[in-house]
Short mmCIF file of C-alpha atoms (C1' of nucleotides) in Angstrom, two decimals:
data_model
loop_
_atom_site.label_atom_id
_atom_site.label_comp_id
_atom_site.label_asym_id
_atom_site.label_seq_id
_atom_site.Cartn_x
_atom_site.Cartn_y
_atom_site.Cartn_z
CA MET G 1 0.03 0.00 -0.03
CA TYR G 2 0.99 3.56 -0.66
CA GLN G 3 0.38 6.24 1.81
CA TYR G 4 0.27 10.04 1.48
CA GLN G 5 -0.53 12.77 3.84
CA TYR G 6 -3.05 14.36 1.42
CA PRO G 7 -5.36 12.64 -0.95
CA HIS G 8 -3.78 11.96 -4.36
CA PRO G 9 -5.74 11.29 -7.50
CA ALA G 10 -4.91 8.46 -9.80
CA VAL G 11 -3.49 9.71 -13.13
CA THR G 12 -4.00 7.85 -16.43
CA VAL G 13 -2.86 8.63 -19.99
CA ASP G 14 -5.49 7.94 -22.75
CA CYS G 15 -4.50 7.76 -26.25
CA ILE G 16 -6.52 8.96 -29.20
CA ILE G 17 -4.70 7.27 -32.09
CA PHE G 18 -5.80 8.30 -35.57
CA GLY G 19 -5.14 6.21 -38.63
CA PHE G 20 -6.21 6.59 -42.23
CA ASP G 21 -7.18 3.77 -44.66
CA GLY G 22 -7.05 5.61 -47.80
CA GLN G 23 -10.77 6.66 -47.51
CA ASN G 24 -11.82 7.77 -43.95
CA LEU G 25 -10.31 8.70 -40.78
CA LYS G 26 -10.15 5.97 -38.17
CA VAL G 27 -9.55 5.86 -34.46
CA MET G 28 -8.30 3.01 -32.43
CA LEU G 29 -10.68 1.60 -29.87
CA VAL G 30 -10.54 -1.24 -27.37
CA GLN G 31 -13.38 -3.23 -25.75
CA ARG G 32 -13.04 -3.33 -22.09
CA LYS G 33 -13.02 -6.75 -20.30
CA SER G 34 -13.82 -5.54 -16.78
CA GLU G 35 -15.90 -3.12 -14.87
CA PRO G 36 -16.55 -0.25 -14.90
CA PHE G 37 -18.00 -0.06 -18.35
CA ALA G 38 -17.25 -3.73 -19.00
CA LYS G 39 -17.87 -4.70 -22.79
CA MET G 40 -17.98 -1.07 -23.73
CA TRP G 41 -15.70 0.43 -26.17
CA ALA G 42 -13.01 2.86 -24.92
CA LEU G 43 -9.79 4.66 -25.95
CA PRO G 44 -6.66 2.78 -25.01
CA GLY G 45 -4.95 3.98 -21.89
CA ALA G 46 -2.82 3.10 -18.92
CA PHE G 47 -2.15 4.32 -15.46
CA VAL G 48 1.01 6.45 -15.19
CA ASN G 49 3.86 4.56 -13.60
CA GLU G 50 5.79 6.35 -10.79
CA ASP G 51 8.95 6.98 -12.85
CA GLU G 52 7.62 7.44 -16.22
CA SER G 53 6.90 10.70 -17.97
CA LEU G 54 3.48 11.26 -19.53
CA GLU G 55 4.78 10.86 -22.94
CA SER G 56 6.58 7.63 -22.14
CA CYS G 57 3.35 6.39 -20.76
CA ALA G 58 1.67 7.10 -24.06
CA GLU G 59 4.37 5.35 -25.88
CA ARG G 60 4.02 2.50 -23.61
CA VAL G 61 0.35 2.24 -24.46
CA LEU G 62 1.06 2.29 -28.20
CA MET G 63 3.63 -0.43 -27.83
CA LYS G 64 1.29 -2.53 -25.89
CA GLU G 65 -1.73 -2.24 -28.33
CA GLY G 66 0.14 -2.32 -31.55
CA ASN G 67 3.76 -3.08 -30.95
CA ILE G 68 4.73 0.14 -32.51
CA SER G 69 6.99 2.98 -31.74
CA GLY G 70 8.44 6.26 -32.96
CA VAL G 71 5.18 7.84 -33.99
CA TYR G 72 3.80 11.20 -33.94
CA LEU G 73 2.34 11.99 -30.43
CA GLU G 74 1.14 15.19 -28.96
CA GLN G 75 -0.46 16.13 -25.63
CA LEU G 76 -4.12 16.98 -26.26
CA PHE G 77 -5.65 18.03 -23.01
CA THR G 78 -6.22 16.95 -19.43
CA PHE G 79 -9.50 15.74 -18.19
CA GLY G 80 -10.13 16.02 -14.59
CA THR G 81 -13.90 16.24 -13.65
CA PRO G 82 -14.08 14.56 -10.29
CA SER G 83 -16.74 12.14 -11.14
CA ARG G 84 -15.37 11.00 -14.47
CA ASP G 85 -14.34 7.55 -13.09
CA PRO G 86 -16.76 5.81 -10.60
CA ARG G 87 -13.94 4.03 -8.72
CA GLU G 88 -11.94 6.85 -7.48
CA ARG G 89 -10.71 10.33 -8.66
CA VAL G 90 -8.92 9.86 -11.89
CA ILE G 91 -7.23 12.58 -13.93
CA SER G 92 -6.67 11.63 -17.43
CA VAL G 93 -4.07 13.17 -19.64
CA ALA G 94 -4.93 12.61 -23.31
CA TYR G 95 -2.41 12.15 -26.03
CA MET G 96 -3.30 12.31 -29.64
CA GLY G 97 -1.21 10.02 -32.04
CA LEU G 98 -1.08 9.78 -35.81
CA VAL G 99 -0.09 6.49 -37.36
CA LYS G 100 -0.04 4.54 -40.57
CA THR G 101 -2.56 1.87 -39.90
CA ALA G 102 -0.55 -0.63 -41.99
CA ASP G 103 2.33 -0.44 -39.55
CA PHE G 104 0.04 -1.37 -36.71
CA GLU G 105 -0.59 -4.96 -35.71
CA LEU G 106 -3.47 -4.60 -33.39
CA ILE G 107 -3.08 -6.77 -30.34
CA ALA G 108 -5.80 -6.84 -27.60
CA GLY G 109 -4.18 -6.38 -24.21
CA ASN G 110 -4.91 -8.44 -21.10
CA ASP G 111 -7.65 -6.12 -19.98
CA GLU G 112 -9.32 -5.98 -23.37
CA LEU G 113 -11.78 -8.32 -25.41
CA GLN G 114 -11.12 -6.72 -28.69
CA ILE G 115 -9.28 -3.89 -30.34
CA GLU G 116 -10.07 -2.30 -33.69
CA TRP G 117 -9.93 0.71 -36.01
CA ARG G 118 -13.22 2.37 -36.10
CA ASP G 119 -14.38 5.14 -38.59
CA VAL G 120 -14.62 8.36 -36.50
CA GLU G 121 -18.15 8.84 -37.94
CA GLN G 122 -19.15 5.41 -36.56
CA VAL G 123 -18.05 5.63 -33.02
CA GLY G 124 -21.01 4.93 -30.68
CA ASP G 125 -21.02 5.49 -26.91
CA LEU G 126 -17.73 5.07 -25.27
CA ALA G 127 -16.72 4.37 -21.71
CA PHE G 128 -16.07 7.19 -19.27
CA ASP G 129 -16.01 10.68 -20.84
CA HIS G 130 -14.15 9.20 -23.91
CA ASN G 131 -16.59 10.69 -26.34
CA ASP G 132 -15.64 14.18 -25.11
CA ILE G 133 -11.95 13.26 -25.37
CA LEU G 134 -12.46 12.02 -28.96
CA ALA G 135 -14.52 15.27 -29.87
CA THR G 136 -11.72 17.38 -28.56
CA ALA G 137 -9.17 15.38 -30.53
CA ILE G 138 -11.12 15.71 -33.79
CA GLN G 139 -11.33 19.41 -33.20
CA ARG G 140 -7.62 19.51 -32.66
CA ILE G 141 -6.58 17.65 -35.64
CA ARG G 142 -8.91 19.65 -37.91
CA GLY G 143 -7.48 22.84 -36.60
CA LYS G 144 -3.89 21.74 -36.92
CA ILE G 145 -3.80 20.01 -40.17
CA ARG G 146 -4.38 23.35 -41.82
CA TYR G 147 -1.04 24.74 -40.79
CA GLN G 148 1.23 21.96 -39.67
CA PRO G 149 2.37 19.06 -41.88
CA ILE G 150 1.05 16.33 -39.57
CA GLY G 151 -0.98 14.71 -42.39
CA PHE G 152 2.02 12.84 -43.66
CA GLU G 153 2.22 10.90 -40.42
CA LEU G 154 -1.01 9.14 -41.56
CA LEU G 155 0.42 8.10 -44.98
CA ASP G 156 3.06 5.80 -46.21
CA SER G 157 6.33 7.65 -46.85
CA LYS G 158 5.60 7.61 -50.48
CA PHE G 159 2.19 8.98 -51.47
CA THR G 160 0.34 10.60 -54.34
CA LEU G 161 -1.13 13.97 -54.24
CA PRO G 162 -4.61 12.63 -54.76
CA GLN G 163 -4.09 10.45 -51.65
CA LEU G 164 -2.88 13.38 -49.73
CA GLN G 165 -5.96 15.32 -50.79
CA GLN G 166 -8.29 12.50 -49.90
CA LEU G 167 -6.85 12.61 -46.39
CA TYR G 168 -7.32 16.25 -46.05
CA GLU G 169 -10.88 16.00 -47.17
CA ALA G 170 -11.52 13.15 -44.79
CA ILE G 171 -10.20 15.13 -41.88
CA LEU G 172 -11.65 18.40 -42.77
CA GLY G 173 -15.03 16.88 -43.81
CA GLN G 174 -15.13 19.05 -46.89
CA SER G 175 -14.02 18.60 -50.54
CA LEU G 176 -11.14 20.61 -51.99
CA ASP G 177 -10.42 21.90 -55.45
CA ARG G 178 -7.82 19.59 -57.03
CA ARG G 179 -5.90 22.18 -58.87
CA ASN G 180 -5.71 24.65 -56.09
CA PHE G 181 -4.69 21.89 -53.62
CA ARG G 182 -1.81 20.81 -55.69
CA LYS G 183 -0.79 24.39 -56.43
CA LYS G 184 -0.70 25.39 -52.80
CA LEU G 185 0.93 22.23 -51.39
CA LEU G 186 3.66 22.26 -54.05
CA SER G 187 4.24 25.95 -53.52
CA MET G 188 5.19 25.24 -49.94
CA GLN G 189 8.20 23.25 -51.20
CA ILE G 190 7.97 20.62 -48.59
CA LEU G 191 7.27 17.73 -51.02
CA LYS G 192 9.68 15.98 -53.14
CA GLN G 193 8.41 14.35 -56.33
CA LEU G 194 9.70 10.96 -57.06
CA SER G 195 10.12 9.44 -60.53
CA GLU G 196 8.15 6.50 -59.65
CA LYS G 197 4.45 6.20 -60.51
CA GLN G 198 1.52 4.15 -59.19
CA GLN G 199 1.27 0.60 -60.62
CA ASN G 200 -1.73 -1.39 -61.62
CA VAL G 201 -4.39 1.28 -61.32
CA ALA G 202 -7.09 1.17 -63.92
CA HIS G 203 -6.53 4.73 -64.84
CA LYS G 204 -3.76 7.27 -65.34
CA ALA G 205 -1.06 6.58 -62.66
CA ALA G 206 -0.14 9.23 -60.31
CA PHE G 207 3.30 10.23 -59.29
CA TYR G 208 4.58 9.56 -55.83
CA TYR G 209 5.80 12.22 -53.56
CA GLU G 210 7.76 12.28 -50.29
CA PHE G 211 7.61 14.73 -47.40
CA ASP G 212 10.76 16.74 -47.37
CA ARG G 213 11.51 16.93 -43.58
CA GLU G 214 14.72 18.73 -43.94
CA ARG G 215 13.22 21.53 -46.07
CA TYR G 216 10.48 21.77 -43.53
CA GLU G 217 12.96 22.21 -40.67
CA VAL G 218 14.63 25.00 -42.51
CA LEU G 219 11.33 26.75 -43.01
CA MET G 220 10.58 26.39 -39.41
CA LYS G 221 13.91 27.87 -38.35
CA GLU G 222 13.25 30.78 -40.61
CA GLY G 223 9.92 31.26 -38.88
CA ILE G 224 7.86 30.64 -41.89
CA TYR G 225 4.28 30.23 -41.06
CA LEU G 226 2.67 27.58 -43.37
CA GLU G 227 -0.82 27.59 -44.30
CA LEU G 228 -1.23 24.30 -46.06
CA VAL G 229 -4.98 24.38 -47.11
CA MET Q 1 -3.24 9.33 5.97
CA TYR Q 2 -4.48 8.30 2.54
CA GLN Q 3 -3.72 4.82 1.22
CA TYR Q 4 -3.88 3.52 -2.27
CA GLN Q 5 -2.90 0.09 -3.79
CA TYR Q 6 -0.74 1.76 -6.41
CA PRO Q 7 1.44 4.76 -6.37
CA HIS Q 8 -0.46 8.09 -6.97
CA PRO Q 9 1.26 11.27 -8.06
CA ALA Q 10 0.41 14.52 -6.37
CA VAL Q 11 -1.44 16.82 -8.82
CA THR Q 12 -1.14 20.59 -8.79
CA VAL Q 13 -2.60 23.47 -10.96
CA ASP Q 14 -0.14 26.25 -11.61
CA CYS Q 15 -1.39 29.54 -13.15
CA ILE Q 16 0.14 31.72 -15.56
CA ILE Q 17 -1.77 34.95 -15.17
CA PHE Q 18 -0.98 37.56 -17.85
CA GLY Q 19 -1.83 41.19 -17.26
CA PHE Q 20 -1.12 44.36 -19.29
CA ASP Q 21 -0.13 47.70 -17.81
CA GLY Q 22 -0.74 49.67 -20.99
CA GLN Q 23 2.81 49.17 -22.09
CA ASN Q 24 4.09 45.65 -21.61
CA LEU Q 25 2.76 42.20 -21.03
CA LYS Q 26 3.12 41.31 -17.35
CA VAL Q 27 2.87 37.82 -15.48
CA MET Q 28 1.99 37.32 -11.91
CA LEU Q 29 4.72 35.85 -9.77
CA VAL Q 30 5.01 34.92 -6.17
CA GLN Q 31 7.93 34.50 -3.89
CA ARG Q 32 8.14 31.19 -2.20
CA LYS Q 33 8.32 31.21 1.61
CA SER Q 34 9.33 27.55 2.19
CA GLU Q 35 11.50 24.80 0.73
CA PRO Q 36 11.95 23.55 -1.97
CA PHE Q 37 13.01 26.65 -3.97
CA ALA Q 38 12.44 28.99 -0.83
CA LYS Q 39 12.75 32.68 -1.68
CA MET Q 40 12.51 31.90 -5.40
CA TRP Q 41 9.95 33.23 -7.58
CA ALA Q 42 7.41 30.98 -8.97
CA LEU Q 43 4.08 30.76 -10.68
CA PRO Q 44 1.14 30.71 -8.29
CA GLY Q 45 -0.44 27.31 -7.80
CA ALA Q 46 -2.11 24.86 -5.59
CA PHE Q 47 -2.64 21.19 -5.04
CA VAL Q 48 -5.89 19.89 -6.56
CA ASN Q 49 -8.56 19.12 -3.88
CA GLU Q 50 -10.21 15.81 -3.96
CA ASP Q 51 -13.56 17.01 -5.06
CA GLU Q 52 -12.53 20.03 -7.15
CA SER Q 53 -12.26 20.12 -11.00
CA LEU Q 54 -9.02 21.32 -12.37
CA GLU Q 55 -10.66 24.58 -13.60
CA SER Q 56 -12.09 25.19 -10.20
CA CYS Q 57 -8.79 24.71 -8.73
CA ALA Q 58 -7.31 27.36 -11.01
CA GLU Q 59 -10.14 29.75 -10.03
CA ARG Q 60 -9.37 28.96 -6.33
CA VAL Q 61 -5.73 30.08 -6.98
CA LEU Q 62 -6.91 33.36 -8.55
CA MET Q 63 -9.33 34.03 -5.78
CA LYS Q 64 -6.66 33.40 -3.16
CA GLU Q 65 -3.92 35.56 -4.94
CA GLY Q 66 -6.05 38.47 -6.02
CA ASN Q 67 -9.57 38.01 -4.73
CA ILE Q 68 -10.83 37.96 -8.36
CA SER Q 69 -13.20 35.76 -10.13
CA GLY Q 70 -14.81 35.36 -13.55
CA VAL Q 71 -11.73 35.85 -15.65
CA TYR Q 72 -10.61 34.17 -18.85
CA LEU Q 73 -8.99 30.93 -17.99
CA GLU Q 74 -7.82 28.06 -20.30
CA GLN Q 75 -5.90 24.97 -19.84
CA LEU Q 76 -2.35 25.28 -21.14
CA PHE Q 77 -0.41 21.95 -20.90
CA THR Q 78 0.23 19.27 -18.36
CA PHE Q 79 3.87 18.96 -17.14
CA GLY Q 80 4.80 15.65 -15.74
CA THR Q 81 8.45 14.96 -15.90
CA PRO Q 82 9.08 12.70 -12.97
CA SER Q 83 11.84 14.70 -11.32
CA ARG Q 84 10.23 18.11 -11.59
CA ASP Q 85 9.50 18.34 -7.97
CA PRO Q 86 12.15 17.19 -5.55
CA ARG Q 87 9.71 16.14 -2.84
CA GLU Q 88 7.58 13.59 -4.76
CA ARG Q 89 6.12 12.88 -8.09
CA VAL Q 90 4.08 16.08 -8.96
CA ILE Q 91 2.05 16.36 -12.06
CA SER Q 92 1.13 19.99 -12.81
CA VAL Q 93 -1.77 21.06 -14.96
CA ALA Q 94 -1.04 24.61 -16.13
CA TYR Q 95 -3.76 27.08 -16.71
CA MET Q 96 -3.36 30.39 -18.46
CA GLY Q 97 -5.41 33.29 -17.32
CA LEU Q 98 -5.80 36.75 -18.81
CA VAL Q 99 -6.86 39.60 -16.46
CA LYS Q 100 -7.04 43.44 -16.26
CA THR Q 101 -4.29 44.19 -13.75
CA ALA Q 102 -6.33 47.02 -12.34
CA ASP Q 103 -9.00 44.63 -11.00
CA PHE Q 104 -6.47 42.58 -9.22
CA GLU Q 105 -5.52 43.40 -5.61
CA LEU Q 106 -2.39 41.39 -5.19
CA ILE Q 107 -2.43 39.57 -1.87
CA ALA Q 108 0.48 37.26 -0.85
CA GLY Q 109 -0.90 34.01 0.50
CA ASN Q 110 0.43 32.15 3.54
CA ASP Q 111 3.18 30.35 1.75
CA GLU Q 112 4.36 33.43 0.03
CA LEU Q 113 6.74 36.26 0.95
CA GLN Q 114 5.52 38.53 -1.97
CA ILE Q 115 3.47 38.59 -4.97
CA GLU Q 116 3.93 40.96 -8.02
CA TRP Q 117 3.34 41.63 -11.70
CA ARG Q 118 6.59 41.08 -13.47
CA ASP Q 119 7.28 42.06 -17.11
CA VAL Q 120 7.52 38.88 -19.18
CA GLU Q 121 10.90 40.00 -20.51
CA GLN Q 122 12.22 40.54 -17.03
CA VAL Q 123 11.52 37.19 -15.54
CA GLY Q 124 14.61 35.61 -14.21
CA ASP Q 125 15.04 31.98 -12.90
CA LEU Q 126 11.95 30.53 -11.56
CA ALA Q 127 11.27 27.61 -9.23
CA PHE Q 128 10.77 24.05 -10.55
CA ASP Q 129 10.24 23.96 -14.32
CA HIS Q 130 8.23 27.26 -14.21
CA ASN Q 131 10.41 28.95 -16.82
CA ASP Q 132 9.35 26.17 -19.27
CA ILE Q 133 5.72 26.62 -18.38
CA LEU Q 134 6.04 30.30 -18.84
CA ALA Q 135 7.65 29.87 -22.27
CA THR Q 136 4.87 27.53 -23.33
CA ALA Q 137 2.23 30.14 -22.24
CA ILE Q 138 3.84 33.01 -24.08
CA GLN Q 139 3.93 30.85 -27.27
CA ARG Q 140 0.32 29.99 -26.79
CA ILE Q 141 -0.79 33.54 -26.18
CA ARG Q 142 1.18 34.80 -29.19
CA GLY Q 143 -0.36 32.05 -31.41
CA LYS Q 144 -3.92 32.62 -30.17
CA ILE Q 145 -4.19 36.30 -30.14
CA ARG Q 146 -4.00 36.36 -33.88
CA TYR Q 147 -7.22 34.57 -34.39
CA GLN Q 148 -9.19 34.73 -31.16
CA PRO Q 149 -10.37 37.87 -29.60
CA ILE Q 150 -8.68 37.24 -26.16
CA GLY Q 151 -6.83 40.44 -26.08
CA PHE Q 152 -9.87 42.24 -24.76
CA GLU Q 153 -9.65 40.22 -21.54
CA LEU Q 154 -6.53 42.25 -20.83
CA LEU Q 155 -8.01 45.64 -21.27
CA ASP Q 156 -10.69 47.74 -19.53
CA SER Q 157 -14.15 47.24 -21.04
CA LYS Q 158 -13.59 50.64 -22.74
CA PHE Q 159 -10.37 51.02 -24.58
CA THR Q 160 -9.01 53.00 -27.56
CA LEU Q 161 -7.81 51.43 -30.72
CA PRO Q 162 -4.12 52.72 -30.02
CA GLN Q 163 -4.34 50.96 -26.77
CA LEU Q 164 -5.50 47.81 -28.36
CA GLN Q 165 -2.77 48.04 -30.84
CA GLN Q 166 -0.12 48.57 -28.18
CA LEU Q 167 -1.29 45.34 -26.51
CA TYR Q 168 -0.98 43.40 -29.69
CA GLU Q 169 2.47 44.89 -30.28
CA ALA Q 170 3.46 43.98 -26.72
CA ILE Q 171 2.27 40.37 -27.08
CA LEU Q 172 3.55 39.87 -30.56
CA GLY Q 173 6.87 41.62 -30.11
CA GLN Q 174 6.48 43.49 -33.32
CA SER Q 175 5.06 46.73 -34.40
CA LEU Q 176 2.01 46.93 -36.71
CA ASP Q 177 0.93 49.57 -39.18
CA ARG Q 178 -1.67 51.80 -37.62
CA ARG Q 179 -3.89 52.20 -40.62
CA ASN Q 180 -4.05 48.54 -41.52
CA PHE Q 181 -4.55 47.57 -37.89
CA ARG Q 182 -7.60 49.78 -37.71
CA LYS Q 183 -8.92 48.67 -40.98
CA LYS Q 184 -8.73 45.07 -40.21
CA LEU Q 185 -9.99 45.16 -36.67
CA LEU Q 186 -13.00 47.32 -37.57
CA SER Q 187 -13.76 45.22 -40.59
CA MET Q 188 -14.36 42.29 -38.21
CA GLN Q 189 -17.19 44.08 -36.84
CA ILE Q 190 -16.64 43.00 -33.33
CA LEU Q 191 -15.98 46.44 -32.01
CA LYS Q 192 -18.55 49.07 -30.97
CA GLN Q 193 -17.44 52.59 -31.12
CA LEU Q 194 -18.68 54.77 -28.16
CA SER Q 195 -19.26 58.52 -28.37
CA GLU Q 196 -17.01 59.07 -25.52
CA LYS Q 197 -13.34 60.15 -25.96
CA GLN Q 198 -10.22 60.12 -23.80
CA GLN Q 199 -9.88 63.01 -21.51
CA ASN Q 200 -6.82 64.95 -20.24
CA VAL Q 201 -4.36 63.67 -22.73
CA ALA Q 202 -1.86 66.15 -24.12
CA HIS Q 203 -2.67 65.27 -27.77
CA LYS Q 204 -5.65 64.50 -29.83
CA ALA Q 205 -8.07 62.42 -27.80
CA ALA Q 206 -8.89 58.91 -29.02
CA PHE Q 207 -12.44 57.46 -29.22
CA TYR Q 208 -13.23 54.53 -26.84
CA TYR Q 209 -14.47 51.22 -28.10
CA GLU Q 210 -16.13 48.24 -26.60
CA PHE Q 211 -15.78 44.58 -27.46
CA ASP Q 212 -19.10 43.44 -29.05
CA ARG Q 213 -19.40 39.93 -27.49
CA GLU Q 214 -22.92 39.26 -28.92
CA ARG Q 215 -21.69 39.96 -32.46
CA TYR Q 216 -18.72 37.72 -31.81
CA GLU Q 217 -20.94 34.93 -30.69
CA VAL Q 218 -23.00 35.32 -33.89
CA LEU Q 219 -19.93 35.15 -36.04
CA MET Q 220 -18.66 32.04 -34.17
CA LYS Q 221 -22.00 30.31 -34.64
CA GLU Q 222 -21.74 31.03 -38.39
CA GLY Q 223 -18.39 29.27 -38.32
CA ILE Q 224 -16.64 32.43 -39.35
CA TYR Q 225 -12.91 32.00 -38.94
CA LEU Q 226 -11.32 35.44 -37.71
CA GLU Q 227 -7.97 36.50 -38.45
CA LEU Q 228 -7.53 39.46 -36.29
CA VAL Q 229 -3.92 40.62 -37.27
"C1'" DG P 1 -6.50 -4.20 -80.68
"C1'" DT P 2 -9.97 -0.86 -80.14
"C1'" DT P 3 -12.98 1.35 -77.23
"C1'" DT P 4 -14.44 2.61 -72.64
"C1'" DC P 5 -13.85 4.02 -68.17
"C1'" DA P 6 -11.83 6.33 -64.37
"C1'" DT P 7 -8.57 9.26 -62.86
"C1'" DT P 8 -4.33 12.33 -63.21
"C1'" DG P 9 -2.28 16.59 -64.47
"C1'" DT P 10 -2.24 21.33 -65.99
"C1'" DG P 11 -3.04 27.50 -66.62
"C1'" DT P 12 -5.36 31.61 -66.50
"C1'" DA P 13 -8.48 35.24 -65.50
"C1'" DA P 14 -11.09 37.61 -61.93
"C1'" DA P 15 -11.88 38.68 -57.13
"C1'" DA P 16 -10.50 39.46 -52.68
"C1'" DA P 17 -6.94 40.47 -49.30
"C1'" DA P 18 -2.67 42.31 -47.66
"C1'" DT P 19 0.54 45.86 -47.91
"C1'" DA P 20 2.97 50.27 -48.15
"C1'" DC P 21 2.71 54.94 -47.31
"C1'" DA P 22 1.78 60.84 -45.76
"C1'" DC P 23 -0.89 64.45 -44.32
"C1'" DT P 24 -4.53 66.89 -41.41
"C1'" DA P 25 -6.99 67.32 -36.87
"C1'" DA P 26 -7.26 67.65 -32.00
"C1'" DA P 27 -5.83 68.30 -27.36
"C1'" DT P 28 -2.76 69.89 -23.76
"C1'" DA P 29 1.64 72.13 -22.43
"C1'" DA P 30 4.85 75.68 -22.92
"C1'" DT Z 1 -0.30 81.90 -29.74
"C1'" DT Z 2 2.72 78.35 -30.68
"C1'" DA Z 3 4.75 73.74 -30.11
"C1'" DT Z 4 4.36 69.10 -29.20
"C1'" DT Z 5 2.27 64.78 -29.58
"C1'" DT Z 6 -0.78 61.46 -30.99
"C1'" DA Z 7 -5.35 60.28 -33.68
"C1'" DG Z 8 -7.58 59.51 -37.61
"C1'" DT Z 9 -8.11 58.76 -42.61
"C1'" DG Z 10 -7.75 56.58 -48.34
"C1'" DT Z 11 -5.53 54.78 -52.31
"C1'" DA Z 12 -2.57 52.43 -55.43
"C1'" DT Z 13 0.17 48.16 -55.79
"C1'" DT Z 14 1.10 43.62 -54.93
"C1'" DT Z 15 -0.08 39.19 -53.50
"C1'" DT Z 16 -3.16 35.64 -52.61
"C1'" DT Z 17 -7.35 33.11 -53.33
"C1'" DT Z 18 -10.70 31.34 -55.99
"C1'" DA Z 19 -13.24 29.39 -59.86
"C1'" DC Z 20 -13.15 26.67 -63.70
"C1'" DA Z 21 -12.48 22.75 -68.56
"C1'" DC Z 22 -9.83 19.71 -71.27
"C1'" DA Z 23 -6.15 16.53 -72.85
"C1'" DA Z 24 -3.22 12.46 -71.40
"C1'" DT Z 25 -2.76 7.89 -69.33
"C1'" DG Z 26 -3.54 3.08 -67.94
"C1'" DA Z 27 -6.02 -0.94 -67.24
"C1'" DA Z 28 -10.32 -3.35 -68.21
"C1'" DA Z 29 -14.01 -4.62 -71.24
"C1'" DC Z 30 -15.44 -5.82 -75.38
#
DNA sequence: GTTTCATTGTGTAAAAAATACACTAAATAA
DNA sequence: TTATTTAGTGTATTTTTTACACAATGAAAC
């Protein structure tokens, strides 16, 4: 048992992991095995260990659920309504992660019945206040994708411009003009065109591009403010 | 004593309260009475009570330090490096507040030797990781002031356009063209011009304006994205 | 092997927004 | 009465955003 002079809340990290399947934005959900909210779907999370930073805790969750590391993670918000967990006071620090679903090998943990990628439009009632957390995350990714090149985290390292546009449209929930999208993105000079094209597509093949991280770092150092869409 | 089956961290809320004196951006600092970091300056904060939300805790801190309530508050970030407090594991949820310094009657609390408004450019070494927290807050307010009308929280309800511009210049750290600033702000239609003018100034008196909150709410509902500067 | 289908890739003109810039008006102080 | 300081204003130029249509490509179908 651990003793303290004053009451201490429990602290968890919950992860909103977004993925993209080429069509729609997905979020990783797990089905809880035990109470509270047994059998309900929830965001994956873990209690913070004593000697672990919040970000390490989020990384640990990702490793546990999908055996993956080195992905984009950012702290989203901390949820601390006293009654949000019926067991005891639990404060949850939410982290948002962006991954390539193909890299992820979904593995249900010990406390979980199932794990899956769910379309963000098809998420029903989640355990705890996880619907609120998810809503906050969607708001954040929508706001952020316009001026930070985080979208590339959701695609393979080689991607076509139409694929990138599809991703933007899925996240923003609106369609974009193809010519203007290309013009704007290419004018940023953070994309490298490859000589390689798509193979085995029943229509004109699109060229592949890569995100030019070095070039992006240079722009950031110069204090250039990108507006991507 | 409070007992738990697993280790629980302590959780605090630290507040970055910005004020504006007409010239420069200020931040509220307190001088610590006791160890650790006795006599050093720090951000005001408090441990989170068991039945108190994080935001309520931030409000409690503001009430304690300046007997003020009903001000703009937003959650900034949660700092959780395991070693950030030498006593025990302490996770700190930082809240950023914007206030009119004139409304604030600074009152040093029991644990504090002094309390004061310090120019954000003149802040020396602070206790704990509070310099990092402050840096994060300055970054946030700079990013945010461009597209959300939070600046008004730092001014009296009646203000002149040159005062507003001075505030923007202080926060952004750059000077702005007077004519373009006026044109842009007024085109947003979120300011109401009053018939009243400045009194007792040794130059042409400027008209007072008020922030038009209702009009702003309408714009928000319509999903209008403001770009204020 | 010709046609069909689906999708990629491209440029320009018009509209809107951002920028640069200089003089007169008003209020107190000298 | 004059000097000093700051408020208030408009326009021309540049830049950015928007709207929009057709030829090229590659596999699939016939």
